[in-house]
Amino acid sequence: MLLIKLLLRNAFRHRLRTALTILGISIAILAFGLLRTVVSAWYSGVEASSASRLVTRNAISLVFMLPSSYRDKIRQIEGVKTVSWGNWFGGIYIDEKNFFPNFAVDPKTYLELYPEYLLSPDEKTAFLHDRKGCMVGRLTARKYGWKPGDTVTLKGTIFPGNWDFVVSGIYRGRDKGTDESQFFFHWEYLNEAMKKTAPQRAEQIGFFILGIKNPDQAAEVAGAIDRSFKNSISETITETEKAFQMGFVSMTEAIVIAIQLVSFVVIVIIMAVVANTMAMAARERTNEYVVFKTLGFGSHHLAGLIFGESFVITLTGCAIGILATFPAAKAFGDAMSTFLPVFFVSPRTVYLDVLASVIVATCAAIIPAVRVVHIGIAEGLRKVA
Amino acid sequence: MPPPPPIVRIRDVSKSYQRGSQTLPVLQHIDLDIAEGAFLALMGPSGSGKTTLLNLIAGIDKADSGSITVGSRDIMTLSETDLAAWRSTSVGFIFQFYNLIPVLNARENVELPLLLTGLSRKERREHAELALQVVNLADRMDHYPSELSGGQQQRVAIARAVVTDPLMLVADEPTGDLDRISAKDILDLISRLNAELGKTIIMVTHDPRAAERAHSIRNLDKGILNNAPD
Ligand SMILES: Nc1ncnc2c1ncn2[C@@H]1O[C@H](COP(=O)(O)OP(=O)(O)OP(=O)(O)O)[C@@H](O)[C@H]1O
Ligand SMILES: [Mg+2]
């Protein structure tokens, strides 16, 4: 008890130095937490994707389409349970900077495959029955103030013209990692318009999403699909949704790795700062530690005092840093919601904060503790006089 | 009546320091007996080895050869850990510069050595307060070292030295940093501990006035122990 009191008083003995060290740790933990959050936001598409869903696309590139007739052929392949499909629409709401992903999909099968998009039963019915209906994620709806029943016009880029939609429902994500920024409407609505205006572009599908019976057979099912379109006009690539999402992320992987690297560098720097503070503190108090030894206190007591002080300082900084991370991440996430729609501080990031702090506190205390434990009492006392 | 067996028994103790290729003898073939309840002053010129000898007796330094028995323990054969445990119960330390912990108040400083005993918190507190009463500082219990005069700090240090009721007190120039009046106070106190509580006291000093208070004086010169010159 008295020793805990002592190490607490020791920690705050040099007020300014301790305050500056704690400030440094909080900023480092804040930076570390934000950078980790950016990284997990980057991977959120991968995290949210399911291993039991497959994506089939044109083998040449995503911008090339597949004929809608593939639908029936895929349905017949062993192991496939549900087939849904869609096109990237690429519509713009008023201005190009108002970006959100928008897709033409087959609503019934799509909602079957994506139970994580939560709609009320009324909204779901409305969406399924209105050919001009659309379903919008909560984030995007809030951003533009859309409510069910509103008419929304998107300007087509890939499919020219102004397209009117009626907001049938606003979905929520079932999980924290679910993307709530997307916009879905009826593929049939797009297809019929194409039939009238550009028949050669009708009956074209950008990607198929498949539900399979057994996730363990994903590789076999994907292989069977791609084999059945071998040597046809459009060959296919089928992979799990996770692999598909990963394909997008890996294009930017170098940036992510750089961010991760920076987050660790921040921790190493703060480790040096705390180690310096602890070394200075222990050096100033060598005499007191020698007196402890003289009185009969053992190495574990001295190491306990030094490690304890290091932990008090580091964990105080860590706590402040974590508390600051939440509002900072919220502000950052709101500002960046267009690019990183899923932006939240995960429990894992908080664990990593604490883990990093524990490592920093330990490393910073090791050298001073070893020095103090090894100093001889007679020599130590002689230095004072 | 036969004399009581000595509490400290030193036989043929030598110690030297190595400076590069040079061997510097600090203590040479020391023999010394100290009786229980004695008050011994160690004198001698600077560098003669007084502190070194005191440190050996108190178990905070190691001799090169010879034997040192304190109570019934041969302290030269104890391990570091056993020696530390032995010190915590057997030796009370009084230093020239008091060596109090500045962030602990007087009572907490005195309580410190009791953390190594099995006493409860309440008992520790009571013992510490009692020790502070003995040194006449009961009214300064909550004061921090920086709020006390040198003499008062030394009294707190003496309370810390006696609180575990050790076999002996070792003091290295306990008045070396004090003015005459404070020094007299401290010497009165040390004499009282010897006379009234029967504490064995070994005190290194330069000050003849301090040495006067002791019952016997031994002189160290260049590492060799002589009887006191009268
Ligand atoms: N670690 C060391 N290395 C080398 N020489 C040392 C060491 N410690 C002490 N000495 C030497 O040992 C000798 C005795 O030192 P000691 O401190 O015992 O003297 P002292 O009698 O207490 O002197 P003073 O009255 O000045 O305190 C001195 O010559 C000192 O220089
Ligand atoms: Mg000395």
XYZ file of C-alpha atoms and ligand atoms in Angstrom:
647
model
C 0.000 0.000 0.000
C 2.721 2.419 1.075
C 4.827 1.248 -1.865
C 1.950 1.893 -4.286
C 1.515 5.343 -2.773
C 5.239 5.858 -3.222
C 5.313 4.840 -6.872
C 2.309 7.058 -7.608
C 4.054 9.995 -5.966
C 7.253 9.162 -7.798
C 5.377 9.154 -11.108
C 4.132 12.700 -10.551
C 7.211 14.065 -8.836
C 8.535 15.835 -11.884
C 5.158 17.263 -12.895
C 6.066 18.904 -16.174
C 8.157 16.004 -17.432
C 5.471 13.487 -16.521
C 2.730 15.645 -18.040
C 4.643 15.993 -21.295
C 5.358 12.272 -21.411
C 1.696 11.453 -20.798
C 0.696 13.946 -23.481
C 3.102 12.252 -25.896
C 1.714 8.823 -25.094
C -1.893 9.986 -25.525
C -1.113 11.493 -28.902
C 0.764 8.369 -29.963
C -2.095 6.121 -28.869
C -4.587 8.414 -30.609
C -2.564 8.318 -33.824
C -2.090 4.577 -33.527
C -5.827 4.037 -32.949
C -6.855 6.249 -35.879
C -4.366 4.644 -38.248
C -5.507 1.148 -37.211
C -9.093 2.256 -37.731
C -8.283 3.519 -41.221
C -6.707 0.153 -41.990
C -9.709 -1.813 -40.749
C -12.058 0.533 -42.624
C -10.081 -0.296 -45.724
C -10.606 -3.976 -45.174
C -14.223 -3.592 -44.062
C -15.533 -4.856 -47.419
C -13.484 -7.993 -46.991
C -14.517 -8.370 -43.361
C -18.196 -7.974 -44.167
C -18.146 -10.394 -47.073
C -19.352 -13.897 -46.682
C -17.537 -17.128 -47.423
C -20.764 -18.743 -48.600
C -21.268 -16.241 -51.437
C -19.500 -16.516 -54.774
C -19.051 -13.824 -57.400
C -18.934 -14.689 -61.091
C -17.671 -12.067 -63.556
C -16.221 -11.747 -67.026
C -12.769 -13.307 -67.143
C -11.302 -10.395 -69.094
C -12.322 -7.619 -66.731
C -15.160 -6.316 -64.635
C -16.078 -3.750 -67.270
C -17.045 -6.496 -69.696
C -20.518 -7.963 -69.292
C -21.897 -11.481 -69.303
C -25.059 -12.521 -71.190
C -28.128 -12.970 -68.993
C -28.569 -16.432 -70.442
C -25.698 -17.586 -68.204
C -28.135 -17.282 -65.318
C -29.971 -20.511 -66.107
C -26.785 -22.406 -66.807
C -25.295 -21.365 -63.468
C -28.497 -22.366 -61.654
C -28.065 -25.917 -62.871
C -24.568 -26.339 -61.500
C -24.267 -28.740 -58.578
C -23.976 -26.968 -55.218
C -25.494 -23.611 -56.296
C -28.511 -22.663 -54.189
C -29.426 -19.086 -55.128
C -28.431 -17.000 -58.114
C -28.638 -13.226 -58.020
C -27.140 -10.675 -60.358
C -26.479 -7.029 -60.831
C -24.768 -4.231 -62.721
C -22.633 -1.419 -61.476
C -24.738 1.587 -62.441
C -22.339 4.414 -61.673
C -25.080 7.063 -61.414
C -24.382 10.518 -60.048
C -26.637 12.433 -57.684
C -26.612 16.078 -58.796
C -22.852 16.444 -58.568
C -19.917 14.115 -59.059
C -18.601 14.730 -55.583
C -21.731 13.155 -54.094
C -20.372 9.688 -54.451
C -22.098 6.529 -53.206
C -22.058 3.058 -54.762
C -25.206 2.288 -56.776
C -26.209 -0.998 -58.362
C -28.992 -2.464 -60.447
C -29.805 -5.817 -58.819
C -32.444 -8.504 -58.783
C -34.161 -7.454 -55.538
C -35.730 -10.723 -54.421
C -32.670 -12.942 -54.760
C -30.306 -10.172 -53.710
C -32.067 -9.636 -50.396
C -32.088 -13.402 -49.878
C -28.314 -13.466 -50.251
C -27.710 -10.371 -48.124
C -29.592 -10.872 -44.860
C -27.314 -8.247 -43.310
C -29.282 -5.476 -45.053
C -32.195 -4.950 -42.702
C -35.474 -3.518 -44.056
C -38.834 -3.383 -42.295
C -41.360 -5.850 -43.826
C -43.388 -2.937 -45.244
C -40.343 -1.373 -46.868
C -39.283 -4.727 -48.245
C -42.690 -5.330 -49.818
C -42.691 -1.810 -51.249
C -39.222 -2.301 -52.736
C -40.029 -5.691 -54.282
C -43.251 -4.438 -55.903
C -42.244 -1.032 -57.220
C -40.238 -1.386 -60.440
C -38.863 2.121 -59.961
C -38.261 1.523 -56.271
C -34.868 1.705 -54.663
C -33.377 0.742 -51.337
C -30.789 3.066 -49.812
C -28.372 2.644 -46.923
C -29.010 4.700 -43.826
C -25.758 6.650 -44.148
C -26.469 7.916 -47.662
C -30.164 8.572 -46.947
C -29.254 10.663 -43.927
C -26.611 12.555 -45.880
C -29.060 13.711 -48.563
C -32.153 13.843 -46.350
C -34.086 11.165 -48.267
C -37.194 9.602 -46.774
C -39.334 6.709 -48.039
C -41.598 7.980 -50.815
C -39.112 10.612 -52.019
C -38.194 10.682 -55.686
C -34.465 10.625 -56.391
C -32.935 11.312 -59.792
C -29.550 9.891 -60.724
C -27.660 10.974 -63.799
C -26.386 7.943 -65.677
C -22.748 7.764 -66.731
C -22.459 4.236 -68.104
C -26.167 4.244 -68.954
C -26.971 7.749 -70.252
C -29.961 9.779 -69.220
C -31.712 10.923 -66.074
C -33.122 8.068 -64.037
C -35.913 8.595 -61.537
C -36.304 6.339 -58.542
C -38.700 6.222 -55.625
C -37.153 5.517 -52.241
C -38.956 2.368 -51.061
C -36.880 1.675 -48.013
C -33.849 2.651 -46.019
C -31.773 -0.272 -44.837
C -29.738 -0.613 -41.700
C -26.715 -2.854 -41.362
C -27.118 -5.942 -39.209
C -23.434 -5.774 -38.191
C -21.210 -2.858 -37.346
C -19.114 -3.647 -40.409
C -22.035 -3.599 -42.876
C -21.753 -0.907 -45.531
C -24.681 1.492 -45.085
C -23.833 3.773 -47.983
C -25.130 1.767 -50.955
C -28.059 2.309 -53.300
C -29.887 -0.598 -54.994
C -32.659 -0.610 -57.599
C -34.354 -3.085 -59.960
C -32.150 -4.585 -62.663
C -35.351 -5.152 -64.662
C -35.990 -1.368 -64.735
C -32.569 -0.794 -66.264
C -32.922 -3.733 -68.660
C -36.288 -2.613 -70.019
C -35.014 0.873 -70.639
C -32.033 -0.585 -72.475
C -34.315 -2.735 -74.619
C -36.008 0.441 -75.800
C -33.046 2.766 -76.205
C -30.028 0.524 -76.830
C -31.091 -3.073 -77.531
C -27.511 -4.287 -77.978
C -26.874 -3.395 -74.312
C -29.938 -5.214 -72.980
C -29.772 -8.615 -71.317
C -26.250 -7.884 -70.122
C -25.116 -8.644 -66.600
C -22.070 -7.238 -64.785
C -21.754 -9.894 -62.068
C -23.552 -12.843 -60.605
C -23.757 -13.363 -56.856
C -24.326 -16.987 -55.923
C -25.428 -18.557 -52.707
C -23.967 -22.030 -52.331
C -25.195 -24.951 -50.313
C -21.949 -25.698 -48.545
C -19.218 -23.067 -48.046
C -16.618 -25.844 -47.872
C -17.278 -26.605 -51.521
C -16.752 -23.049 -52.723
C -13.656 -23.966 -54.720
C -15.295 -26.947 -56.441
C -18.446 -25.002 -57.321
C -16.425 -22.053 -58.636
C -14.310 -24.426 -60.735
C -17.392 -26.126 -62.170
C -18.923 -22.782 -63.194
C -15.785 -21.511 -64.902
C -15.302 -24.851 -66.688
C -18.832 -24.799 -68.079
C -18.138 -21.430 -69.796
C -14.741 -22.412 -71.063
C -14.381 -21.661 -74.778
C -17.708 -19.794 -74.922
C -18.028 -16.144 -76.029
C -17.424 -14.856 -72.523
C -15.313 -16.889 -70.175
C -15.862 -16.361 -66.456
C -13.931 -16.060 -63.229
C -15.711 -17.224 -60.111
C -14.337 -16.647 -56.644
C -15.596 -16.167 -53.128
C -16.891 -12.744 -52.301
C -14.016 -12.379 -49.852
C -11.430 -13.044 -52.547
C -13.290 -10.709 -54.874
C -13.267 -7.881 -52.319
C -9.660 -8.641 -51.495
C -8.873 -8.106 -55.177
C -10.016 -4.495 -54.840
C -8.144 -3.970 -51.619
C -4.913 -5.485 -52.847
C -4.723 -2.821 -55.545
C -4.167 -0.358 -52.718
C -2.324 -2.688 -50.407
C 0.949 -0.754 -50.522
C -0.761 2.274 -48.972
C -2.317 0.141 -46.281
C 1.016 -1.443 -45.462
C 2.589 1.993 -45.284
C -0.115 3.134 -42.866
C 0.394 0.058 -40.728
C 4.110 0.649 -40.714
C 3.642 4.252 -39.632
C 1.348 3.129 -36.815
C 4.106 0.893 -35.468
C 6.771 3.559 -35.921
C 4.651 5.873 -33.761
C 4.734 3.262 -30.995
C 8.488 2.769 -31.291
C 9.049 6.532 -31.039
C 6.919 6.855 -27.943
C 8.749 3.872 -26.480
C 11.995 5.825 -26.784
C 10.379 8.853 -25.138
C 9.025 6.878 -22.177
C 12.309 4.968 -21.828
C 14.111 8.296 -21.627
C 11.722 9.602 -18.968
C 12.132 6.437 -16.914
C 15.912 6.447 -17.271
C 16.093 10.063 -16.087
C 13.738 9.395 -13.190
C 15.607 6.289 -12.042
C 18.950 8.021 -12.327
C 17.792 10.945 -10.188
C 16.559 8.538 -7.545
C 19.483 6.114 -7.515
C 20.293 7.247 -3.994
C 16.765 6.475 -2.771
C 16.795 3.047 -4.358
C 20.150 2.343 -2.693
C 18.640 3.349 0.650
C 15.817 0.859 0.003
C 18.411 -1.823 -0.619
C 20.270 -0.900 2.555
C 17.066 -1.275 4.537
C 16.741 -4.809 3.149
C 14.315 -4.355 0.239
C 14.932 -6.890 -2.516
C 15.254 -6.662 -6.279
C 11.565 -7.392 -6.786
C 10.608 -4.397 -4.656
C 12.873 -2.054 -6.614
C 11.835 -3.485 -9.970
C 8.220 -3.220 -8.803
C 8.650 0.472 -8.015
C 10.228 1.240 -11.379
C 7.901 -0.892 -13.477
C 4.947 0.386 -11.486
C 5.893 3.984 -12.192
C 6.354 3.224 -15.877
C 2.941 1.563 -16.021
C 1.218 4.397 -14.170
C 2.585 6.948 -16.638
C 2.032 4.861 -19.761
C -1.427 3.580 -18.912
C -2.601 7.065 -17.934
C -1.500 8.261 -21.370
C -3.079 5.212 -22.971
C -6.434 5.818 -21.254
C -6.495 9.460 -22.355
C -5.478 8.422 -25.873
C -8.253 5.809 -26.105
C -10.856 8.237 -24.794
C -9.748 10.766 -27.397
C -9.812 8.180 -30.190
C -13.600 7.798 -30.177
C -14.577 11.436 -30.827
C -11.625 11.841 -33.191
C -12.633 8.733 -35.157
C -16.194 9.980 -35.314
C -15.128 13.342 -36.710
C -12.699 11.686 -39.102
C -15.253 9.076 -40.166
C -17.918 11.714 -40.818
C -15.516 13.699 -42.959
C -14.407 10.609 -44.867
C -17.713 8.719 -45.075
C -17.689 8.883 -48.878
C -14.442 6.944 -49.110
C -14.556 4.886 -45.925
C -18.259 4.273 -45.249
C -17.551 1.769 -42.497
C -15.422 3.662 -39.984
C -15.555 2.716 -36.339
C -13.072 2.003 -33.547
C -13.176 -1.744 -33.140
C -12.593 -3.506 -29.803
C -9.538 -5.020 -31.451
C -8.030 -1.561 -31.914
C -8.595 -0.807 -28.226
C -6.933 -4.106 -27.271
C -4.014 -3.233 -29.521
C -3.764 0.196 -27.848
C -3.534 -1.460 -24.453
C -1.133 -4.113 -25.690
C 1.124 -1.480 -27.254
C 1.092 0.488 -23.985
C 1.970 -2.565 -21.935
C 4.893 -3.274 -24.254
C 6.019 0.369 -24.114
C 5.807 0.477 -20.307
C 7.714 -2.789 -19.961
C 10.480 -1.926 -22.400
C 10.892 1.543 -20.902
C 11.361 0.148 -17.400
C 13.704 -2.749 -18.167
C 16.992 -0.895 -18.462
C 16.551 1.403 -15.428
C 15.304 -1.540 -13.358
C 18.271 -3.717 -14.279
C 20.662 -0.855 -13.516
C 19.159 -0.162 -10.122
C 19.003 -3.845 -9.178
C 22.679 -4.325 -10.024
C 24.135 -1.284 -8.335
C 26.200 -2.150 -5.243
C 25.037 -0.610 -1.982
C 28.478 0.533 -0.775
C 29.260 2.212 -4.120
C 25.744 3.641 -4.322
C 25.974 5.238 -0.886
C 29.448 6.570 -1.605
C 28.141 8.513 -4.618
C 25.824 10.534 -2.393
C 28.445 11.800 0.005
C 30.957 -12.142 36.461
C 32.404 -13.180 33.090
C 32.090 -10.498 30.369
C 29.094 -11.030 28.007
C 30.005 -12.592 24.629
C 30.716 -9.961 21.964
C 27.829 -9.120 19.639
C 30.253 -8.347 16.801
C 33.343 -10.501 16.324
C 35.769 -9.585 13.562
C 38.768 -11.780 12.865
C 41.595 -11.086 10.448
C 39.450 -9.119 8.010
C 41.156 -7.564 5.000
C 39.814 -5.690 2.037
C 41.442 -4.000 -0.891
C 40.308 -2.257 -4.044
C 41.679 -2.920 -7.474
C 42.577 0.205 -9.427
C 43.790 -0.911 -12.802
C 46.877 -3.029 -12.117
C 47.312 -1.509 -8.648
C 45.969 -3.159 -5.500
C 44.914 -0.633 -2.909
C 44.694 -2.139 0.593
C 41.907 -0.445 2.548
C 41.647 -2.691 5.619
C 44.457 -4.959 6.815
C 44.059 -7.858 9.245
C 41.426 -6.243 11.395
C 40.464 -7.919 14.685
C 37.677 -6.338 16.685
C 35.170 -7.417 19.327
C 32.189 -5.261 20.212
C 30.222 -6.147 23.322
C 26.444 -6.097 23.444
C 25.273 -2.700 24.615
C 28.588 -1.045 23.715
C 28.883 2.459 22.309
C 31.941 2.474 20.088
C 33.373 5.383 18.152
C 35.575 4.723 15.114
C 37.899 7.583 14.323
C 40.724 8.186 11.955
C 41.878 10.366 9.099
C 39.944 10.671 5.879
C 40.451 7.661 3.651
C 41.585 5.432 6.494
C 38.793 2.903 5.885
C 36.240 3.790 8.586
C 33.219 3.721 6.286
C 34.468 0.542 4.682
C 34.766 -1.216 8.046
C 31.333 0.008 9.139
C 29.824 -1.237 5.863
C 31.343 -4.679 6.395
C 29.884 -4.926 9.905
C 26.483 -3.760 8.623
C 26.463 -6.308 5.805
C 26.364 -3.886 2.869
C 29.859 -4.658 1.599
C 31.972 -7.803 1.319
C 35.415 -8.412 2.846
C 38.102 -10.208 0.846
C 39.117 -12.498 3.727
C 38.597 -13.115 7.428
C 35.364 -13.649 9.326
C 32.623 -11.419 10.685
C 30.087 -12.767 13.124
C 27.180 -10.639 14.287
C 24.949 -12.111 16.965
C 25.399 -15.748 16.151
C 25.439 -15.315 12.337
C 28.530 -15.584 10.212
C 27.467 -12.823 7.825
C 30.281 -13.403 5.330
C 28.692 -16.632 4.199
C 25.176 -15.279 3.672
C 23.755 -14.879 0.170
C 22.657 -11.421 -1.036
C 19.040 -12.244 -0.309
C 19.703 -13.662 3.153
C 21.959 -10.744 3.926
C 19.207 -8.298 2.948
C 16.732 -10.108 5.184
C 19.278 -10.139 8.003
C 19.935 -6.389 7.644
C 16.232 -5.595 7.735
C 15.881 -7.119 11.202
C 19.352 -6.700 12.718
C 20.823 -3.362 11.665
C 19.576 0.183 12.004
C 21.274 2.680 9.666
C 21.962 6.340 10.385
C 23.641 8.292 7.571
C 25.395 11.616 7.408
C 22.862 13.009 4.932
C 19.800 11.410 6.589
C 18.707 9.723 3.327
C 14.983 10.116 3.880
C 12.578 9.533 0.981
C 11.430 13.041 0.010
C 7.936 12.061 -1.207
C 7.064 10.291 2.035
C 6.215 12.162 5.227
C 7.992 11.506 8.529
C 5.645 8.748 9.651
C 5.750 7.009 6.264
C 9.539 7.175 6.211
C 9.717 5.550 9.604
C 7.152 2.946 8.558
C 9.203 1.896 5.544
C 11.418 -0.809 7.152
C 8.325 -2.335 8.757
C 6.964 -3.224 5.299
C 9.407 -6.119 5.362
C 7.926 -7.478 8.588
C 4.672 -9.332 9.080
C 3.064 -6.459 10.940
C -0.431 -5.284 10.035
C -1.014 -1.789 8.737
C -2.330 -0.659 12.073
C 0.615 -2.136 13.963
C 3.075 -0.552 11.547
C 1.479 2.805 12.119
C 1.576 2.415 15.873
C 5.218 1.338 15.852
C 6.177 4.260 13.617
C 4.358 6.737 15.843
C 6.016 5.275 18.912
C 9.457 5.566 17.319
C 8.742 9.194 16.446
C 7.742 9.827 20.067
C 11.071 8.352 21.179
C 12.920 10.894 19.027
C 10.570 13.629 20.214
C 8.990 14.369 16.843
C 5.433 13.129 17.415
C 4.154 16.584 16.459
C 5.896 16.521 13.059
C 4.573 13.184 11.855
C 2.854 14.599 8.772
C 5.762 16.754 7.716
C 7.771 15.971 4.627
C 11.596 15.973 4.838
C 11.755 19.302 2.992
C 9.623 20.806 5.767
C 12.045 19.720 8.509
C 15.393 21.104 9.693
C 18.538 19.012 9.303
C 18.454 18.009 12.965
C 14.803 17.042 12.715
C 15.446 15.021 9.566
C 18.243 13.169 11.349
C 15.858 12.414 14.204
C 13.351 10.958 11.734
C 16.198 8.882 10.300
C 17.054 7.642 13.795
C 13.402 6.727 14.368
C 13.536 4.767 11.096
C 16.708 3.027 12.320
C 15.239 1.926 15.655
C 11.679 1.122 14.575
C 12.487 -2.526 13.788
C 14.246 -2.898 17.165
C 17.556 -4.005 15.615
C 20.535 -5.661 17.332
C 22.750 -2.679 16.629
C 22.774 0.805 15.173
C 25.485 1.855 12.745
C 26.027 5.582 12.208
C 28.414 7.108 9.670
C 29.176 10.669 10.739
C 25.653 11.279 12.036
C 26.480 14.849 13.021
C 28.702 15.620 10.054
C 26.106 17.803 8.362
C 24.711 19.534 11.452
C 25.390 22.734 13.389
C 26.673 22.406 16.979
C 23.335 22.654 18.697
C 21.585 20.149 16.454
C 24.623 17.890 16.687
C 24.371 17.951 20.467
C 20.681 17.033 20.273
C 21.436 14.085 18.029
C 24.297 12.898 20.241
C 22.043 13.178 23.308
C 19.493 11.074 21.523
C 22.001 8.435 20.457
C 23.409 8.291 23.992
C 19.890 7.848 25.342
C 19.198 4.990 22.950
C 22.352 3.350 24.232
C 21.797 4.035 27.919
C 18.037 3.604 28.192
C 17.231 1.079 25.468
C 20.536 -0.767 25.590
C 21.187 -0.454 21.875
C 24.653 -1.400 20.654
C 26.016 1.565 18.711
C 28.911 1.777 16.280
C 29.559 5.317 15.162
C 32.110 6.645 12.701
C 33.046 10.238 13.399
C 35.605 12.946 12.903
C 34.211 15.052 15.654
C 35.981 14.708 19.043
C 32.850 16.008 20.768
C 30.915 13.113 19.306
C 33.590 10.575 20.114
C 33.571 11.812 23.713
C 30.080 10.396 24.145
C 31.156 6.887 23.242
C 32.324 4.383 25.855
C 35.281 3.333 23.775
C 37.154 4.786 20.828
C 39.131 2.893 18.213
C 41.391 4.517 15.697
C 41.898 3.457 12.097
C 45.002 4.561 10.274
C 45.771 3.439 6.752
C 43.653 0.365 7.208
C 45.145 -0.674 10.527
C 43.129 -0.600 13.746
C 44.781 0.885 16.827
C 43.605 1.630 20.296
C 42.540 5.191 20.804
C 45.188 7.728 21.642
C 44.321 9.337 24.932
N 34.982 1.683 -4.978
C 36.232 2.042 -4.641
N 37.241 1.881 -5.508
C 38.494 2.216 -5.176
N 38.844 2.732 -4.000
C 37.886 2.923 -3.075
C 36.530 2.577 -3.343
N 35.801 2.865 -2.256
C 36.682 3.363 -1.347
N 37.894 3.408 -1.834
C 39.091 3.860 -1.116
O 39.179 3.178 0.114
C 39.744 4.029 1.086
C 38.897 4.009 2.356
O 37.629 4.614 2.090
P 36.576 4.920 3.238
O 35.414 5.545 2.635
O 36.365 3.690 4.027
O 37.360 5.987 4.116
P 36.849 6.804 5.373
O 37.782 6.504 6.459
O 35.425 6.573 5.604
O 37.080 8.300 4.894
P 36.217 9.606 5.195
O 36.571 10.010 6.570
O 36.708 10.601 4.219
O 34.800 9.247 5.034
C 39.897 5.396 0.479
O 41.231 5.585 0.135
C 39.038 5.320 -0.759
O 39.582 6.124 -1.755
Mg 33.611 7.688 5.478
